[in-house]
Amino acid sequence: MADKQDLDAGFTGTPVEQPEGLAKAAQSAASRVKREAYAVTAGARDHPHTASALLLGIGIAAFGFGYLLGRSSAESSASYWR
């Protein structure tokens, strides 16, 4: 028969064996990502105008970069279609 301690370690508690190796690294990375996401959302909540200006600036820069890449690609292949 199973021990009560082993039965309680499933969904209701913490595992008996602590994660190690890849599982520990993944758990650590996930907690860091959660902390960073919370910090970003807290900053955006405190400064909504700055956050929206940043997103708008990044969007404009990305659009401009994509436009320039597309234009240079179209110019180099123009002789290919003629």
Tab-separated table of C-alpha atoms in Angstrom:
chain	number	residue	atom	x	y	z
A	1	MET	CA	0.000	0.000	0.000
A	2	ALA	CA	1.215	3.538	-0.728
A	3	ASP	CA	2.243	5.964	1.990
A	4	LYS	CA	-0.024	8.916	2.696
A	5	GLN	CA	2.966	11.231	2.099
A	6	ASP	CA	3.379	9.862	-1.446
A	7	LEU	CA	-0.325	10.324	-2.178
A	8	ASP	CA	-0.310	13.954	-0.975
A	9	ALA	CA	2.645	14.854	-3.189
A	10	GLY	CA	0.597	14.856	-6.416
A	11	PHE	CA	-1.850	17.618	-7.216
A	12	THR	CA	-2.252	18.910	-3.672
A	13	GLY	CA	1.342	19.607	-2.656
A	14	THR	CA	4.899	19.945	-3.780
A	15	PRO	CA	6.803	17.036	-5.292
A	16	VAL	CA	8.864	14.886	-2.962
A	17	GLU	CA	11.915	15.228	-5.221
A	18	GLN	CA	12.957	18.751	-6.128
A	19	PRO	CA	13.547	19.355	-9.861
A	20	GLU	CA	17.117	19.214	-11.066
A	21	GLY	CA	18.942	19.610	-14.334
A	22	LEU	CA	16.810	20.681	-17.272
A	23	ALA	CA	13.583	20.813	-15.243
A	24	LYS	CA	15.181	23.151	-12.705
A	25	ALA	CA	16.554	25.389	-15.463
A	26	ALA	CA	13.157	25.525	-17.174
A	27	GLN	CA	11.417	26.346	-13.900
A	28	SER	CA	13.949	29.089	-13.154
A	29	ALA	CA	13.602	30.562	-16.654
A	30	ALA	CA	9.810	30.511	-16.414
A	31	SER	CA	9.854	32.356	-13.103
A	32	ARG	CA	12.242	34.963	-14.526
A	33	VAL	CA	9.994	35.493	-17.562
A	34	LYS	CA	6.973	35.908	-15.270
A	35	ARG	CA	8.828	38.504	-13.159
A	36	GLU	CA	9.940	40.441	-16.246
A	37	ALA	CA	6.451	40.364	-17.763
A	38	TYR	CA	5.021	41.673	-14.493
A	39	ALA	CA	7.629	44.452	-14.418
A	40	VAL	CA	6.799	45.482	-17.988
A	41	THR	CA	3.052	45.507	-17.331
A	42	ALA	CA	3.515	47.453	-14.102
A	43	GLY	CA	5.639	50.018	-15.938
A	44	ALA	CA	3.100	50.293	-18.743
A	45	ARG	CA	0.299	50.674	-16.216
A	46	ASP	CA	2.174	53.479	-14.439
A	47	HIS	CA	3.159	55.269	-17.677
A	48	PRO	CA	0.546	54.554	-20.375
A	49	HIS	CA	1.549	57.432	-22.672
A	50	THR	CA	5.187	56.383	-22.702
A	51	ALA	CA	4.256	52.765	-23.391
A	52	SER	CA	1.976	53.671	-26.292
A	53	ALA	CA	4.581	56.045	-27.747
A	54	LEU	CA	7.206	53.297	-27.514
A	55	LEU	CA	4.965	50.771	-29.260
A	56	LEU	CA	4.058	53.273	-31.953
A	57	GLY	CA	7.729	54.146	-32.510
A	58	ILE	CA	8.746	50.507	-32.759
A	59	GLY	CA	5.890	49.851	-35.202
A	60	ILE	CA	6.893	52.788	-37.411
A	61	ALA	CA	10.544	51.700	-37.388
A	62	ALA	CA	9.600	48.106	-38.259
A	63	PHE	CA	7.336	49.270	-41.079
A	64	GLY	CA	10.095	51.509	-42.482
A	65	PHE	CA	12.668	48.736	-42.280
A	66	GLY	CA	10.322	46.291	-44.022
A	67	TYR	CA	9.521	48.853	-46.702
A	68	LEU	CA	13.202	49.465	-47.398
A	69	LEU	CA	13.932	45.730	-47.542
A	70	GLY	CA	11.011	45.146	-49.908
A	71	ARG	CA	11.985	48.056	-52.111
A	72	SER	CA	15.606	46.936	-52.418
A	73	SER	CA	14.443	43.406	-53.153
A	74	ALA	CA	12.093	44.638	-55.888
A	75	GLU	CA	14.796	46.783	-57.481
A	76	SER	CA	17.318	43.963	-57.654
A	77	SER	CA	14.854	41.534	-59.254
A	78	ALA	CA	13.382	44.016	-61.759
A	79	SER	CA	15.668	42.786	-64.542
A	80	TYR	CA	14.720	39.248	-63.707
A	81	TRP	CA	11.088	39.817	-64.760
A	82	ARG	CA	11.772	41.834	-67.928
